[in-house]
Amino acid sequence: MRAATRGTGGPAVVEVPAPAPAAGQVRIAVAAAAVNPVDLATQDALFGELASAGLGWDVAGTVDAVGAGVDRLAPGDAVFGFRDRLSAPTGSHAELVVLDAAAVAAAPGLDPVRAATVPLNATTGWQGLDRLDLAAGDTILVTGAAGAVGRFTSTLARRRGLRVVAAVRPGSTDRVPAGVEQVVETAPGWPDAVRARIPGGVDGVLDAAGLGAPALDALRAGGRYLSVQPLLPLPAALRGTHVAAVAAYSDATVLTELAKLAVAGELELPPVQRFPLSEVAAAYRRAAQPGRPTAVVLVP
Ligand SMILES: NC(=O)c1ccc[n+]([C@@H]2O[C@H](COP(=O)([O-])OP(=O)(O)OC[C@H]3O[C@@H](n4cnc5c(N)ncnc54)[C@H](OP(=O)(O)O)[C@@H]3O)[C@@H](O)[C@H]2O)c1
């Protein structure tokens, strides 16, 4: 099969043996695979932990083979999921990918090209909100709310009854999902604009833009801050705040709920720009550009 692999001038497509599903695993014929920041970091060898990982986490496609003991999924099922283990030398930026069945959910009735943007990024929002454990009526600041994680998080937070303050780069206010209570552009002094609206500061922060200290500055004393960059240092937990990082993991139960929300139109899927797998280097270059209004998706 063809698969993308790390290269010196960008990722390249090579021929590799087709992977076989072991017990408890499924092999997916890839219909679409999003390009996410973790893929760019892997290609650029930014983190030692990612150095030997294959490229591609998110996938939407069709089950084409199952390993022993898998009875929840069968060949022909439309599915989506994501890889949360680094050991496999190839990932979803390929024609076939093998995942643990527990990392995959049925996703019937969804356009795979748009659905491929959901698993990793919406699960991050879901599990991040679980970690923050805010109460209905509380206020959450979501930074990077024009991006993949931030948009899904904002929508999921609203569904949990939270009031959402969205922080975006100046000029990106039109890219936040509906229902956000306040949109703040991250011009100098922006945490004061949040505090002017929410006296004392917000109850929680999900820092999808990785802003660190300024985002923490908009948080009330004793509030909860969550980074989405578990491999980077955390900001200091000032004013009695709780500071932690989320690392999303595949959970078929969460993915199943996300599929239902997407089918019901309650989880808005981003517009996408698709690239053939043969143009993987161009896709990665596009995904690295700031201010993109679209997600980047590879189609084998
Ligand atoms: N921990 C986990 O399990 C996990 C899972 C998925 C992703 N992540 C991480 O989450 C982060 C976001 O991923 P993503 O896929 O959502 O990326 P993305 O789609 O590029 O979104 C990032 C957003 O942050 C915005 N941004 C950047 N600097 C900003 C600033 N100074 N002020 C306001 N907004 C700013 C970007 O603005 P522009 O649109 O203008 O560029 C973009 O909208 C990445 O670091 C990724 O590695 C972590």
PDB file of N, CA and C in Angstrom, residues 80-160:
ATOM      1  N   PHE A  80     -15.083   5.949  12.076  1.00  0.00           N
ATOM      2  CA  PHE A  80     -14.001   6.908  12.255  1.00  0.00           C
ATOM      3  C   PHE A  80     -13.311   6.645  13.582  1.00  0.00           C
ATOM      4  N   GLY A  81     -12.129   7.218  13.735  1.00  0.00           N
ATOM      5  CA  GLY A  81     -11.388   6.996  14.968  1.00  0.00           C
ATOM      6  C   GLY A  81     -10.049   7.689  14.891  1.00  0.00           C
ATOM      7  N   PHE A  82      -9.243   7.431  15.911  1.00  0.00           N
ATOM      8  CA  PHE A  82      -7.894   7.987  15.841  1.00  0.00           C
ATOM      9  C   PHE A  82      -6.923   7.132  16.631  1.00  0.00           C
ATOM     10  N   ARG A  83      -5.685   7.298  16.262  1.00  0.00           N
ATOM     11  CA  ARG A  83      -4.572   6.550  16.825  1.00  0.00           C
ATOM     12  C   ARG A  83      -4.035   7.313  18.020  1.00  0.00           C
ATOM     13  N   ASP A  84      -3.939   6.685  19.167  1.00  0.00           N
ATOM     14  CA  ASP A  84      -3.344   7.385  20.309  1.00  0.00           C
ATOM     15  C   ASP A  84      -2.087   6.672  20.785  1.00  0.00           C
ATOM     16  N   ARG A  85      -1.591   5.721  19.999  1.00  0.00           N
ATOM     17  CA  ARG A  85      -0.331   5.045  20.329  1.00  0.00           C
ATOM     18  C   ARG A  85       0.687   5.378  19.256  1.00  0.00           C
ATOM     19  N   LEU A  86       1.931   5.513  19.676  1.00  0.00           N
ATOM     20  CA  LEU A  86       2.946   6.029  18.762  1.00  0.00           C
ATOM     21  C   LEU A  86       3.766   4.943  18.098  1.00  0.00           C
ATOM     22  N   SER A  87       3.570   3.684  18.498  1.00  0.00           N
ATOM     23  CA  SER A  87       4.527   2.661  18.081  1.00  0.00           C
ATOM     24  C   SER A  87       4.415   2.292  16.596  1.00  0.00           C
ATOM     25  N   ALA A  88       3.227   2.438  16.001  1.00  0.00           N
ATOM     26  CA  ALA A  88       3.068   1.966  14.622  1.00  0.00           C
ATOM     27  C   ALA A  88       3.911   2.807  13.663  1.00  0.00           C
ATOM     28  N   PRO A  89       4.663   2.177  12.762  1.00  0.00           N
ATOM     29  CA  PRO A  89       5.510   2.936  11.841  1.00  0.00           C
ATOM     30  C   PRO A  89       4.711   3.665  10.761  1.00  0.00           C
ATOM     31  N   THR A  90       3.468   3.236  10.521  1.00  0.00           N
ATOM     32  CA  THR A  90       2.609   3.991   9.610  1.00  0.00           C
ATOM     33  C   THR A  90       1.338   4.386  10.352  1.00  0.00           C
ATOM     34  N   GLY A  91       0.771   5.530   9.945  1.00  0.00           N
ATOM     35  CA  GLY A  91      -0.466   6.006  10.550  1.00  0.00           C
ATOM     36  C   GLY A  91      -1.569   6.077   9.516  1.00  0.00           C
ATOM     37  N   SER A  92      -2.465   7.044   9.700  1.00  0.00           N
ATOM     38  CA  SER A  92      -3.642   7.106   8.826  1.00  0.00           C
ATOM     39  C   SER A  92      -3.380   7.866   7.527  1.00  0.00           C
ATOM     40  N   HIS A  93      -2.208   8.468   7.374  1.00  0.00           N
ATOM     41  CA  HIS A  93      -1.890   9.109   6.093  1.00  0.00           C
ATOM     42  C   HIS A  93      -1.356   8.016   5.165  1.00  0.00           C
ATOM     43  N   ALA A  94      -2.270   7.168   4.784  1.00  0.00           N
ATOM     44  CA  ALA A  94      -1.953   5.935   4.068  1.00  0.00           C
ATOM     45  C   ALA A  94      -3.249   5.407   3.455  1.00  0.00           C
ATOM     46  N   GLU A  95      -3.119   4.317   2.703  1.00  0.00           N
ATOM     47  CA  GLU A  95      -4.334   3.719   2.129  1.00  0.00           C
ATOM     48  C   GLU A  95      -5.059   2.833   3.131  1.00  0.00           C
ATOM     49  N   LEU A  96      -4.287   2.237   4.051  1.00  0.00           N
ATOM     50  CA  LEU A  96      -4.855   1.363   5.084  1.00  0.00           C
ATOM     51  C   LEU A  96      -4.245   1.736   6.418  1.00  0.00           C
ATOM     52  N   VAL A  97      -5.028   1.607   7.478  1.00  0.00           N
ATOM     53  CA  VAL A  97      -4.466   1.813   8.817  1.00  0.00           C
ATOM     54  C   VAL A  97      -5.096   0.795   9.764  1.00  0.00           C
ATOM     55  N   VAL A  98      -4.286   0.293  10.676  1.00  0.00           N
ATOM     56  CA  VAL A  98      -4.776  -0.636  11.705  1.00  0.00           C
ATOM     57  C   VAL A  98      -4.890   0.120  13.027  1.00  0.00           C
ATOM     58  N   LEU A  99      -6.062   0.017  13.640  1.00  0.00           N
ATOM     59  CA  LEU A  99      -6.294   0.640  14.952  1.00  0.00           C
ATOM     60  C   LEU A  99      -6.876  -0.401  15.899  1.00  0.00           C
ATOM     61  N   ASP A 100      -6.713  -0.164  17.199  1.00  0.00           N
ATOM     62  CA  ASP A 100      -7.449  -0.967  18.168  1.00  0.00           C
ATOM     63  C   ASP A 100      -8.942  -0.739  17.940  1.00  0.00           C
ATOM     64  N   ALA A 101      -9.718  -1.808  18.004  1.00  0.00           N
ATOM     65  CA  ALA A 101     -11.163  -1.650  17.812  1.00  0.00           C
ATOM     66  C   ALA A 101     -11.738  -0.659  18.821  1.00  0.00           C
ATOM     67  N   ALA A 102     -11.143  -0.600  20.007  1.00  0.00           N
ATOM     68  CA  ALA A 102     -11.628   0.320  21.041  1.00  0.00           C
ATOM     69  C   ALA A 102     -11.387   1.781  20.688  1.00  0.00           C
ATOM     70  N   ALA A 103     -10.607   2.011  19.629  1.00  0.00           N
ATOM     71  CA  ALA A 103     -10.310   3.380  19.207  1.00  0.00           C
ATOM     72  C   ALA A 103     -11.173   3.804  18.027  1.00  0.00           C
ATOM     73  N   VAL A 104     -12.193   3.005  17.709  1.00  0.00           N
ATOM     74  CA  VAL A 104     -12.963   3.201  16.479  1.00  0.00           C
ATOM     75  C   VAL A 104     -14.449   3.133  16.794  1.00  0.00           C
ATOM     76  N   ALA A 105     -15.233   3.996  16.136  1.00  0.00           N
ATOM     77  CA  ALA A 105     -16.692   3.957  16.303  1.00  0.00           C
ATOM     78  C   ALA A 105     -17.358   3.967  14.942  1.00  0.00           C
ATOM     79  N   ALA A 106     -18.535   3.372  14.876  1.00  0.00           N
ATOM     80  CA  ALA A 106     -19.331   3.443  13.652  1.00  0.00           C
ATOM     81  C   ALA A 106     -19.708   4.897  13.399  1.00  0.00           C
ATOM     82  N   ALA A 107     -19.613   5.313  12.149  1.00  0.00           N
ATOM     83  CA  ALA A 107     -19.950   6.693  11.789  1.00  0.00           C
ATOM     84  C   ALA A 107     -20.757   6.689  10.501  1.00  0.00           C
ATOM     85  N   PRO A 108     -21.903   6.007  10.511  1.00  0.00           N
ATOM     86  CA  PRO A 108     -22.692   5.944   9.283  1.00  0.00           C
ATOM     87  C   PRO A 108     -23.362   7.286   9.000  1.00  0.00           C
ATOM     88  N   GLY A 109     -23.556   7.572   7.734  1.00  0.00           N
ATOM     89  CA  GLY A 109     -24.308   8.771   7.379  1.00  0.00           C
ATOM     90  C   GLY A 109     -23.509  10.050   7.424  1.00  0.00           C
ATOM     91  N   LEU A 110     -22.202   9.948   7.564  1.00  0.00           N
ATOM     92  CA  LEU A 110     -21.368  11.158   7.575  1.00  0.00           C
ATOM     93  C   LEU A 110     -20.470  11.166   6.343  1.00  0.00           C
ATOM     94  N   ASP A 111     -20.269  12.353   5.789  1.00  0.00           N
ATOM     95  CA  ASP A 111     -19.298  12.506   4.708  1.00  0.00           C
ATOM     96  C   ASP A 111     -17.913  12.250   5.310  1.00  0.00           C
ATOM     97  N   PRO A 112     -17.208  11.189   4.865  1.00  0.00           N
ATOM     98  CA  PRO A 112     -15.939  10.869   5.523  1.00  0.00           C
ATOM     99  C   PRO A 112     -14.911  11.988   5.448  1.00  0.00           C
ATOM    100  N   VAL A 113     -14.952  12.776   4.402  1.00  0.00           N
ATOM    101  CA  VAL A 113     -13.936  13.826   4.276  1.00  0.00           C
ATOM    102  C   VAL A 113     -14.100  14.859   5.395  1.00  0.00           C
ATOM    103  N   ARG A 114     -15.320  15.185   5.736  1.00  0.00           N
ATOM    104  CA  ARG A 114     -15.520  16.140   6.833  1.00  0.00           C
ATOM    105  C   ARG A 114     -15.464  15.423   8.180  1.00  0.00           C
ATOM    106  N   ALA A 115     -15.928  14.179   8.217  1.00  0.00           N
ATOM    107  CA  ALA A 115     -15.908  13.437   9.488  1.00  0.00           C
ATOM    108  C   ALA A 115     -14.485  13.183   9.969  1.00  0.00           C
ATOM    109  N   ALA A 116     -13.546  13.136   9.032  1.00  0.00           N
ATOM    110  CA  ALA A 116     -12.151  12.836   9.406  1.00  0.00           C
ATOM    111  C   ALA A 116     -11.542  13.916  10.288  1.00  0.00           C
ATOM    112  N   THR A 117     -12.183  15.069  10.382  1.00  0.00           N
ATOM    113  CA  THR A 117     -11.648  16.153  11.223  1.00  0.00           C
ATOM    114  C   THR A 117     -12.111  16.042  12.674  1.00  0.00           C
ATOM    115  N   VAL A 118     -13.031  15.105  12.926  1.00  0.00           N
ATOM    116  CA  VAL A 118     -13.706  15.080  14.230  1.00  0.00           C
ATOM    117  C   VAL A 118     -12.963  14.305  15.319  1.00  0.00           C
ATOM    118  N   PRO A 119     -12.513  13.051  15.062  1.00  0.00           N
ATOM    119  CA  PRO A 119     -12.172  12.176  16.196  1.00  0.00           C
ATOM    120  C   PRO A 119     -11.174  12.760  17.185  1.00  0.00           C
ATOM    121  N   LEU A 120      -9.976  13.098  16.750  1.00  0.00           N
ATOM    122  CA  LEU A 120      -8.959  13.582  17.691  1.00  0.00           C
ATOM    123  C   LEU A 120      -9.367  14.915  18.317  1.00  0.00           C
ATOM    124  N   ASN A 121      -9.813  15.849  17.487  1.00  0.00           N
ATOM    125  CA  ASN A 121     -10.005  17.217  17.980  1.00  0.00           C
ATOM    126  C   ASN A 121     -11.253  17.345  18.847  1.00  0.00           C
ATOM    127  N   ALA A 122     -12.340  16.681  18.471  1.00  0.00           N
ATOM    128  CA  ALA A 122     -13.542  16.763  19.300  1.00  0.00           C
ATOM    129  C   ALA A 122     -13.385  15.925  20.572  1.00  0.00           C
ATOM    130  N   THR A 123     -12.662  14.802  20.479  1.00  0.00           N
ATOM    131  CA  THR A 123     -12.403  14.014  21.698  1.00  0.00           C
ATOM    132  C   THR A 123     -11.559  14.831  22.675  1.00  0.00           C
ATOM    133  N   THR A 124     -10.618  15.607  22.159  1.00  0.00           N
ATOM    134  CA  THR A 124      -9.811  16.470  23.036  1.00  0.00           C
ATOM    135  C   THR A 124     -10.718  17.437  23.792  1.00  0.00           C
ATOM    136  N   GLY A 125     -11.676  18.035  23.060  1.00  0.00           N
ATOM    137  CA  GLY A 125     -12.624  18.936  23.720  1.00  0.00           C
ATOM    138  C   GLY A 125     -13.454  18.205  24.755  1.00  0.00           C
ATOM    139  N   TRP A 126     -13.961  17.047  24.382  1.00  0.00           N
ATOM    140  CA  TRP A 126     -14.826  16.265  25.284  1.00  0.00           C
ATOM    141  C   TRP A 126     -14.077  15.886  26.564  1.00  0.00           C
ATOM    142  N   GLN A 127     -12.892  15.299  26.366  1.00  0.00           N
ATOM    143  CA  GLN A 127     -12.135  14.837  27.542  1.00  0.00           C
ATOM    144  C   GLN A 127     -11.545  16.018  28.317  1.00  0.00           C
ATOM    145  N   GLY A 128     -11.248  17.111  27.616  1.00  0.00           N
ATOM    146  CA  GLY A 128     -10.797  18.314  28.312  1.00  0.00           C
ATOM    147  C   GLY A 128     -11.897  18.867  29.209  1.00  0.00           C
ATOM    148  N   LEU A 129     -13.113  18.886  28.708  1.00  0.00           N
ATOM    149  CA  LEU A 129     -14.240  19.367  29.521  1.00  0.00           C
ATOM    150  C   LEU A 129     -14.481  18.434  30.705  1.00  0.00           C
ATOM    151  N   ASP A 130     -14.320  17.137  30.475  1.00  0.00           N
ATOM    152  CA  ASP A 130     -14.424  16.189  31.608  1.00  0.00           C
ATOM    153  C   ASP A 130     -13.399  16.550  32.682  1.00  0.00           C
ATOM    154  N   ARG A 131     -12.160  16.804  32.242  1.00  0.00           N
ATOM    155  CA  ARG A 131     -11.089  17.116  33.201  1.00  0.00           C
ATOM    156  C   ARG A 131     -11.363  18.421  33.936  1.00  0.00           C
ATOM    157  N   LEU A 132     -11.880  19.426  33.230  1.00  0.00           N
ATOM    158  CA  LEU A 132     -12.144  20.721  33.876  1.00  0.00           C
ATOM    159  C   LEU A 132     -13.280  20.609  34.879  1.00  0.00           C
ATOM    160  N   ASP A 133     -14.251  19.738  34.568  1.00  0.00           N
ATOM    161  CA  ASP A 133     -15.327  19.426  35.512  1.00  0.00           C
ATOM    162  C   ASP A 133     -16.018  20.687  36.027  1.00  0.00           C
ATOM    163  N   LEU A 134     -16.412  21.558  35.093  1.00  0.00           N
ATOM    164  CA  LEU A 134     -17.125  22.778  35.461  1.00  0.00           C
ATOM    165  C   LEU A 134     -18.616  22.476  35.591  1.00  0.00           C
ATOM    166  N   ALA A 135     -19.318  23.352  36.287  1.00  0.00           N
ATOM    167  CA  ALA A 135     -20.761  23.150  36.494  1.00  0.00           C
ATOM    168  C   ALA A 135     -21.553  23.980  35.482  1.00  0.00           C
ATOM    169  N   ALA A 136     -22.743  23.519  35.140  1.00  0.00           N
ATOM    170  CA  ALA A 136     -23.610  24.280  34.240  1.00  0.00           C
ATOM    171  C   ALA A 136     -23.754  25.700  34.790  1.00  0.00           C
ATOM    172  N   GLY A 137     -23.637  26.671  33.888  1.00  0.00           N
ATOM    173  CA  GLY A 137     -23.699  28.071  34.301  1.00  0.00           C
ATOM    174  C   GLY A 137     -22.329  28.687  34.510  1.00  0.00           C
ATOM    175  N   ASP A 138     -21.301  27.845  34.694  1.00  0.00           N
ATOM    176  CA  ASP A 138     -19.937  28.371  34.815  1.00  0.00           C
ATOM    177  C   ASP A 138     -19.484  28.939  33.469  1.00  0.00           C
ATOM    178  N   THR A 139     -18.441  29.742  33.535  1.00  0.00           N
ATOM    179  CA  THR A 139     -17.900  30.361  32.325  1.00  0.00           C
ATOM    180  C   THR A 139     -16.573  29.719  31.973  1.00  0.00           C
ATOM    181  N   ILE A 140     -16.418  29.355  30.704  1.00  0.00           N
ATOM    182  CA  ILE A 140     -15.159  28.779  30.222  1.00  0.00           C
ATOM    183  C   ILE A 140     -14.593  29.681  29.130  1.00  0.00           C
ATOM    184  N   LEU A 141     -13.287  29.936  29.220  1.00  0.00           N
ATOM    185  CA  LEU A 141     -12.566  30.612  28.154  1.00  0.00           C
ATOM    186  C   LEU A 141     -11.950  29.542  27.263  1.00  0.00           C
ATOM    187  N   VAL A 142     -12.272  29.594  25.977  1.00  0.00           N
ATOM    188  CA  VAL A 142     -11.661  28.680  25.007  1.00  0.00           C
ATOM    189  C   VAL A 142     -10.779  29.523  24.095  1.00  0.00           C
ATOM    190  N   THR A 143      -9.468  29.316  24.170  1.00  0.00           N
ATOM    191  CA  THR A 143      -8.586  30.041  23.250  1.00  0.00           C
ATOM    192  C   THR A 143      -8.454  29.237  21.950  1.00  0.00           C
ATOM    193  N   GLY A 144      -8.076  29.924  20.876  1.00  0.00           N
ATOM    194  CA  GLY A 144      -7.982  29.233  19.585  1.00  0.00           C
ATOM    195  C   GLY A 144      -9.347  28.749  19.131  1.00  0.00           C
ATOM    196  N   ALA A 145     -10.385  29.496  19.461  1.00  0.00           N
ATOM    197  CA  ALA A 145     -11.751  29.034  19.202  1.00  0.00           C
ATOM    198  C   ALA A 145     -12.118  29.068  17.721  1.00  0.00           C
ATOM    199  N   ALA A 146     -11.216  29.584  16.869  1.00  0.00           N
ATOM    200  CA  ALA A 146     -11.433  29.506  15.428  1.00  0.00           C
ATOM    201  C   ALA A 146     -10.789  28.256  14.841  1.00  0.00           C
ATOM    202  N   GLY A 147     -10.050  27.501  15.669  1.00  0.00           N
ATOM    203  CA  GLY A 147      -9.358  26.310  15.189  1.00  0.00           C
ATOM    204  C   GLY A 147     -10.138  25.043  15.482  1.00  0.00           C
ATOM    205  N   ALA A 148      -9.533  23.918  15.140  1.00  0.00           N
ATOM    206  CA  ALA A 148     -10.251  22.642  15.193  1.00  0.00           C
ATOM    207  C   ALA A 148     -10.654  22.273  16.620  1.00  0.00           C
ATOM    208  N   VAL A 149      -9.684  22.219  17.533  1.00  0.00           N
ATOM    209  CA  VAL A 149     -10.001  21.844  18.919  1.00  0.00           C
ATOM    210  C   VAL A 149     -10.909  22.899  19.549  1.00  0.00           C
ATOM    211  N   GLY A 150     -10.582  24.174  19.335  1.00  0.00           N
ATOM    212  CA  GLY A 150     -11.333  25.249  19.975  1.00  0.00           C
ATOM    213  C   GLY A 150     -12.787  25.314  19.530  1.00  0.00           C
ATOM    214  N   ARG A 151     -13.019  25.078  18.262  1.00  0.00           N
ATOM    215  CA  ARG A 151     -14.405  25.125  17.765  1.00  0.00           C
ATOM    216  C   ARG A 151     -15.224  23.985  18.379  1.00  0.00           C
ATOM    217  N   PHE A 152     -14.677  22.775  18.309  1.00  0.00           N
ATOM    218  CA  PHE A 152     -15.436  21.648  18.877  1.00  0.00           C
ATOM    219  C   PHE A 152     -15.644  21.846  20.381  1.00  0.00           C
ATOM    220  N   THR A 153     -14.598  22.314  21.063  1.00  0.00           N
ATOM    221  CA  THR A 153     -14.709  22.500  22.513  1.00  0.00           C
ATOM    222  C   THR A 153     -15.795  23.517  22.837  1.00  0.00           C
ATOM    223  N   SER A 154     -15.837  24.604  22.075  1.00  0.00           N
ATOM    224  CA  SER A 154     -16.845  25.641  22.335  1.00  0.00           C
ATOM    225  C   SER A 154     -18.255  25.072  22.192  1.00  0.00           C
ATOM    226  N   THR A 155     -18.469  24.295  21.133  1.00  0.00           N
ATOM    227  CA  THR A 155     -19.795  23.711  20.908  1.00  0.00           C
ATOM    228  C   THR A 155     -20.153  22.715  22.009  1.00  0.00           C
ATOM    229  N   LEU A 156     -19.201  21.863  22.358  1.00  0.00           N
ATOM    230  CA  LEU A 156     -19.470  20.844  23.389  1.00  0.00           C
ATOM    231  C   LEU A 156     -19.670  21.505  24.754  1.00  0.00           C
ATOM    232  N   ALA A 157     -18.951  22.586  25.016  1.00  0.00           N
ATOM    233  CA  ALA A 157     -19.106  23.296  26.295  1.00  0.00           C
ATOM    234  C   ALA A 157     -20.515  23.883  26.405  1.00  0.00           C
ATOM    235  N   ARG A 158     -20.983  24.454  25.343  1.00  0.00           N
ATOM    236  CA  ARG A 158     -22.351  25.013  25.352  1.00  0.00           C
ATOM    237  C   ARG A 158     -23.360  23.917  25.631  1.00  0.00           C
ATOM    238  N   ARG A 159     -23.144  22.740  25.035  1.00  0.00           N
ATOM    239  CA  ARG A 159     -24.081  21.629  25.261  1.00  0.00           C
ATOM    240  C   ARG A 159     -24.095  21.199  26.724  1.00  0.00           C
ATOM    241  N   ARG A 160     -22.990  21.477  27.441  1.00  0.00           N
ATOM    242  CA  ARG A 160     -22.943  21.140  28.873  1.00  0.00           C
ATOM    243  C   ARG A 160     -23.461  22.282  29.730  1.00  0.00           C
TER     244      ARG A 160
END
